[in-house]
PDB file of C-alpha atoms in Angstrom:
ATOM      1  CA  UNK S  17      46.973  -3.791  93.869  1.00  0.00           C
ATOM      2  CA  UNK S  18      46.666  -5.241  97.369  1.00  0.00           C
ATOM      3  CA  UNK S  19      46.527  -8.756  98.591  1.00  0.00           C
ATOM      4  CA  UNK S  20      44.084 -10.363 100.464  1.00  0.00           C
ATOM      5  CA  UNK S  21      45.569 -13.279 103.119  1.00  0.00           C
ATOM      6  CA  UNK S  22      43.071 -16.149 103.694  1.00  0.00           C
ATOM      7  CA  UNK S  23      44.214 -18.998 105.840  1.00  0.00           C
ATOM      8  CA  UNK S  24      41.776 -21.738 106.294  1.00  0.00           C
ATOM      9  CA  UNK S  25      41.211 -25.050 107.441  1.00  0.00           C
ATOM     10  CA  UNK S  26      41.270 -27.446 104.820  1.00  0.00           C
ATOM     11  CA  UNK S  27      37.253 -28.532 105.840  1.00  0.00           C
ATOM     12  CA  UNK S  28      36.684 -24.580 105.130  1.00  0.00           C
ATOM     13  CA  UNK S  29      38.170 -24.592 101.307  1.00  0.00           C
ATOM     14  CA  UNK S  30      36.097 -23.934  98.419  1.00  0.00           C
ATOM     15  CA  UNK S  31      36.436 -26.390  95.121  1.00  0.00           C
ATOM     16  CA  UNK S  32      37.837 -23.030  93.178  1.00  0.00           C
ATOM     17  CA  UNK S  33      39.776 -22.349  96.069  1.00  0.00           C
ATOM     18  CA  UNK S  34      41.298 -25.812  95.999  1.00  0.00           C
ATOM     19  CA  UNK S  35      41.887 -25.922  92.585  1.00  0.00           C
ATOM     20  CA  UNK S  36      43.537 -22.941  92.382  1.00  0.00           C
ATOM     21  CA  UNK S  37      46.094 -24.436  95.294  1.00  0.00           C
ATOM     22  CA  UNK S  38      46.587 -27.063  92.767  1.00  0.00           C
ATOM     23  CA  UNK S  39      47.018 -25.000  89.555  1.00  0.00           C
ATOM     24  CA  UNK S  40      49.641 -22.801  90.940  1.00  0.00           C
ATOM     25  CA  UNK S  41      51.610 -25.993  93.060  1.00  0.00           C
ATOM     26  CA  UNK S  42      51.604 -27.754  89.112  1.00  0.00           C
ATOM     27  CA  UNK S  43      52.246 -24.736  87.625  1.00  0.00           C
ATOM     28  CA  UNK S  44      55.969 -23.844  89.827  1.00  0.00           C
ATOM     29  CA  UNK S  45      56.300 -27.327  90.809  1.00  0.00           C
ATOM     30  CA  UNK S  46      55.915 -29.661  88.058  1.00  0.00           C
ATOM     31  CA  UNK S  47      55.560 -27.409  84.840  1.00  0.00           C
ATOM     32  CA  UNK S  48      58.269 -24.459  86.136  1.00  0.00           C
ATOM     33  CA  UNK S  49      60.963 -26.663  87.621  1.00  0.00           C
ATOM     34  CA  UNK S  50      60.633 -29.779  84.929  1.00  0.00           C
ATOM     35  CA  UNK S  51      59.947 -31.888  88.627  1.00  0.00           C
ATOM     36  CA  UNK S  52      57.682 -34.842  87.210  1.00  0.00           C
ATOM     37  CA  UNK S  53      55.905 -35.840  91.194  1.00  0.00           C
ATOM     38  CA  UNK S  54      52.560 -36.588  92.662  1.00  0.00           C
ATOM     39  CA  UNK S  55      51.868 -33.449  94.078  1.00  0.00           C
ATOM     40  CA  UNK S  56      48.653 -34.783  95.986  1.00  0.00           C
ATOM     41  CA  UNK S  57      49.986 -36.166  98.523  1.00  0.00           C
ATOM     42  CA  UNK S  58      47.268 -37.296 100.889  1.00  0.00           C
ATOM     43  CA  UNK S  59      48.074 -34.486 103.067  1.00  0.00           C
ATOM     44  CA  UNK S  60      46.534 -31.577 102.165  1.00  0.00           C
ATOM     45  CA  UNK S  61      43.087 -32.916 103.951  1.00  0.00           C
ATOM     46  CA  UNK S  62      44.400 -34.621 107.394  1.00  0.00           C
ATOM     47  CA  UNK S  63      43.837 -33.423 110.933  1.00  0.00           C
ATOM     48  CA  UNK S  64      43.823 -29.476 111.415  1.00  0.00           C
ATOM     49  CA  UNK S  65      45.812 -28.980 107.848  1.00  0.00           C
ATOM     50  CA  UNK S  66      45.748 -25.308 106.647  1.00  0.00           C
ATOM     51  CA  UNK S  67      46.221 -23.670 103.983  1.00  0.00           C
ATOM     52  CA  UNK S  68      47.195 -19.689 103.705  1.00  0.00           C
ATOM     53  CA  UNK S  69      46.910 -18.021 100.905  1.00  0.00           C
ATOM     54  CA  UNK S  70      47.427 -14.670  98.952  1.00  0.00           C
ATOM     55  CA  UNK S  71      44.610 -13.421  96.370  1.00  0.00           C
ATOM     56  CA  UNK S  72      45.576 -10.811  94.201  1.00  0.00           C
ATOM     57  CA  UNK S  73      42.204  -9.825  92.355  1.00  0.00           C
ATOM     58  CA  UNK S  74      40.717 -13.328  91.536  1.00  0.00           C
ATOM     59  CA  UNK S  75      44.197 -14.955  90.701  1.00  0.00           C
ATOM     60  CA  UNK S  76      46.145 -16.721  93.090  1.00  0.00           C
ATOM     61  CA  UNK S  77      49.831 -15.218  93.750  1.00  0.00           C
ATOM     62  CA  UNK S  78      50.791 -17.511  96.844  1.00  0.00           C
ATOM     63  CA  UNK S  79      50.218 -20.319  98.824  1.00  0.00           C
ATOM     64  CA  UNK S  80      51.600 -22.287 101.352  1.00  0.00           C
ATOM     65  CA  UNK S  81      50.283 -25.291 103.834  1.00  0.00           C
ATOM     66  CA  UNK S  82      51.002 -25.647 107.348  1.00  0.00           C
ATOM     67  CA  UNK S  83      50.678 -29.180 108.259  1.00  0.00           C
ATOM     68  CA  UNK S  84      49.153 -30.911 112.413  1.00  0.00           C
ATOM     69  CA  UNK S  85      51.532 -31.068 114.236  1.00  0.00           C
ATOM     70  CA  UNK S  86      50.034 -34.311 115.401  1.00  0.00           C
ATOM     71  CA  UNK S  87      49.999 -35.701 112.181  1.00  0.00           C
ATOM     72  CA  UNK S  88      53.859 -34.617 111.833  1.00  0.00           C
ATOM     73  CA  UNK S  89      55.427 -35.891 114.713  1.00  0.00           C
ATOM     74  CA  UNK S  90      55.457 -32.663 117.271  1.00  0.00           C
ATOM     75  CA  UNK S  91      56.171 -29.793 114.224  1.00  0.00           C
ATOM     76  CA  UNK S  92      54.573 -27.751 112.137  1.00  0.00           C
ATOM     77  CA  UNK S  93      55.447 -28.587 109.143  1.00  0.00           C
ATOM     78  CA  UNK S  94      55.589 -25.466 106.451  1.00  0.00           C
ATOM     79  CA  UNK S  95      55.608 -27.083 102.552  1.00  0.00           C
ATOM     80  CA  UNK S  96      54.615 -26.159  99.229  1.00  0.00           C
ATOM     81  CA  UNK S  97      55.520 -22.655  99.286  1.00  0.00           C
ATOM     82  CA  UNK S  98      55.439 -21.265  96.359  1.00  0.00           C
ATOM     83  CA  UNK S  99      54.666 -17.974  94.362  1.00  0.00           C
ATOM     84  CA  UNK S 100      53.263 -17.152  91.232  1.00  0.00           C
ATOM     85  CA  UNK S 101      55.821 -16.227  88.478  1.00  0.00           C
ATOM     86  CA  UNK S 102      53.666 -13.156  87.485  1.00  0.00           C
ATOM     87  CA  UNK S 103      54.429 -11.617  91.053  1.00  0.00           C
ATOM     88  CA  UNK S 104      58.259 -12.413  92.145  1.00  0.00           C
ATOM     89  CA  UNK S 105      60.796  -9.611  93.168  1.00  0.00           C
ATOM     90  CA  UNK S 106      57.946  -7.782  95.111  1.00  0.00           C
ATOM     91  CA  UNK S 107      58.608  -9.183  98.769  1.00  0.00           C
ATOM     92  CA  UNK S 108      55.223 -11.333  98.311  1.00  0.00           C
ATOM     93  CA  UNK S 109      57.603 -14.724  99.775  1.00  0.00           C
ATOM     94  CA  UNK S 110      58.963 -12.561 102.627  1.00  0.00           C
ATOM     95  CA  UNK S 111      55.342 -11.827 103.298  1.00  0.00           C
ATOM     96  CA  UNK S 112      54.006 -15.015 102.870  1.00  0.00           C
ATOM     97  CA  UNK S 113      56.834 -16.377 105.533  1.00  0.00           C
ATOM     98  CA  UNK S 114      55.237 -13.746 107.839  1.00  0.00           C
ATOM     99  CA  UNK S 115      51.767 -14.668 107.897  1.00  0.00           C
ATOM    100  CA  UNK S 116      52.706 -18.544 108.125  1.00  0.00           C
ATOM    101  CA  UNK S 117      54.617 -18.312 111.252  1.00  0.00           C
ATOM    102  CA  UNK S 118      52.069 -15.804 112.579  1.00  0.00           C
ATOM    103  CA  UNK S 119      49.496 -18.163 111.749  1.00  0.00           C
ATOM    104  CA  UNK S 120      51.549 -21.514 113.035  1.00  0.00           C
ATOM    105  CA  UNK S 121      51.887 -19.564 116.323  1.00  0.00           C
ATOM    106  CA  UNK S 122      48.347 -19.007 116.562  1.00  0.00           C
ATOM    107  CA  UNK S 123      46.626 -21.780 116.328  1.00  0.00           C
ATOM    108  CA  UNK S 124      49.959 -24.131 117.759  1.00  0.00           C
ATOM    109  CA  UNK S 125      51.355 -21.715 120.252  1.00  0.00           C
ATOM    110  CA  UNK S 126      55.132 -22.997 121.505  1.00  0.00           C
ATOM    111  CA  UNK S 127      55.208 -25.782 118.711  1.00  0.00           C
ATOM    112  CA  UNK S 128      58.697 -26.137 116.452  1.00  0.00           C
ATOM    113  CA  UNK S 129      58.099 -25.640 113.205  1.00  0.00           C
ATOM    114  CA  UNK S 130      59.973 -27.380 110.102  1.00  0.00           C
ATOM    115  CA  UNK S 131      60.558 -27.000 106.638  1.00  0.00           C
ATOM    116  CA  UNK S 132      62.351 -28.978 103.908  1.00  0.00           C
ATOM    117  CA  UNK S 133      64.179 -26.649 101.966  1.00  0.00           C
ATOM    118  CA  UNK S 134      66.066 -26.198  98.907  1.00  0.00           C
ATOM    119  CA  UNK S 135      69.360 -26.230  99.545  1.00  0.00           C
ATOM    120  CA  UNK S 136      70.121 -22.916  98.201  1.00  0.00           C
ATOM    121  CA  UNK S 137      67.378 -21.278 100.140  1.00  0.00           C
ATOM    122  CA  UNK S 138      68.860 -22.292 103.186  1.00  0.00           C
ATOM    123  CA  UNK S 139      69.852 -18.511 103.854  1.00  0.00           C
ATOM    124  CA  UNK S 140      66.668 -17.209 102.871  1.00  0.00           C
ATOM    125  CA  UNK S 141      64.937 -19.440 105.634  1.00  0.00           C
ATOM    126  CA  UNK S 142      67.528 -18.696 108.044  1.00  0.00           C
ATOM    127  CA  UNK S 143      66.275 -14.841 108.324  1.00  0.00           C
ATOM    128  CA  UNK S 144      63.493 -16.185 109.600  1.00  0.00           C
ATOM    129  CA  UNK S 145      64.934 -18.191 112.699  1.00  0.00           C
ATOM    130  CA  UNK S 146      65.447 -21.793 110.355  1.00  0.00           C
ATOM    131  CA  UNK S 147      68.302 -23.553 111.680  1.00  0.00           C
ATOM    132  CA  UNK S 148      69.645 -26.711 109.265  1.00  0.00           C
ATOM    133  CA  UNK S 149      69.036 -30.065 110.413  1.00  0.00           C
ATOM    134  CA  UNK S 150      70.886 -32.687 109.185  1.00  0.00           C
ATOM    135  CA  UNK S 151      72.927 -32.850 105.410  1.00  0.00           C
ATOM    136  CA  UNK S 152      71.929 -32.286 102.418  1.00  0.00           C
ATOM    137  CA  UNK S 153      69.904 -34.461 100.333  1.00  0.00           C
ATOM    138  CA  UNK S 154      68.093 -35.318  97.081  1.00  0.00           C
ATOM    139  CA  UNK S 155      64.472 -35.285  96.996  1.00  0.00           C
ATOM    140  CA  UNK S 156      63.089 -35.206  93.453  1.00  0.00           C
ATOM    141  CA  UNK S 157      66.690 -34.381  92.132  1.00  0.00           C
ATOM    142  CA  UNK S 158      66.624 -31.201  93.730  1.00  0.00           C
ATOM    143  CA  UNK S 159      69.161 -30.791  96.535  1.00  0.00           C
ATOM    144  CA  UNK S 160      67.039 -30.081 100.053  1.00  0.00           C
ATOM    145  CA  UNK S 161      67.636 -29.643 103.497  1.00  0.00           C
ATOM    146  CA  UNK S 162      65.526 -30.064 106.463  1.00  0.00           C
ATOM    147  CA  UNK S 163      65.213 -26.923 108.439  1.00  0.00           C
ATOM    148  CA  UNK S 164      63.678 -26.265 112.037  1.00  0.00           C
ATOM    149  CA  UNK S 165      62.917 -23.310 114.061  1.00  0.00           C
ATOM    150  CA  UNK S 166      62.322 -23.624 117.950  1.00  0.00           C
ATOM    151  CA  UNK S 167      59.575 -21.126 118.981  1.00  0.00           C
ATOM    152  CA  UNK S 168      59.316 -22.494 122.623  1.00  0.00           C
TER     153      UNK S 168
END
């Protein structure tokens, strides 16, 4: 079955589109990983906030948001990637790290980008250019690590 990538602005999301985001984000996040948060952050609707995602069908299978740079202090910020469990061990992450730096280079040309990390998928995100930036730490009792990657 073949995906379908949509990236879009967050003034251009549908309500099914947006609840779907935050179905699958509870669903890995909160439900998955036993991590009791506020997902909603308040940032999913700022600035020029977008959201790509993969549609498999009618269902959902990955997501991530790309944050303003403005609004983040000169990066792109990358967070809440995630995939659906029904689709793992297919390359569908690999992909979706594509199409977000494709996209982040498109419509930011020359901008760093950064991600916080799990710490143990510090080597995953350092295929893609991530370099570490400073220790490790604990956010939601889940060891992280900020990550950058210069595209300039």
């Amino acid at each position: 079955m073949s995906i379908n990538w949509i990236c879009k602005h967050h003034t251009e999301l549908s309500a099914q589109q947006l609840y779907a985001i935050l179905r699958l984000r509870a669903e890995v996040f909160v439900v998955e990983q036993q991590c009791v948060y506020l997902d909603v952050d308040g940032q999913d609707l700022l600035g020029d906030t977008c959201h790509l995602m993969a549609w498999q069908e009618e269902q959902l299978v990955a997501y991530l948001r790309l944050l303003d740079p403005i609004q983040q202090g000169g990066n792109v910020v990358i967070g809440r990637v995630v995939t659906a469990p029904s689709i793992r061990s297919r390359g569908i992450g690999r992909e979706l790290m594509v199409h977000a730096l494709e996209h982040a280079e498109k419509k930011w040309p020359g901008q760093p980008i950064y991600l916080s990390a799990q710490a143990h998928l510090q080597g995953y995100y350092g295929r893609y250019g991530f370099e570490p930036v400073g220790a490790v730490y604990l956010e939601d009792g889940i060891p992280h690590i900020g990550m950058r990657r210069d595209l300039g």
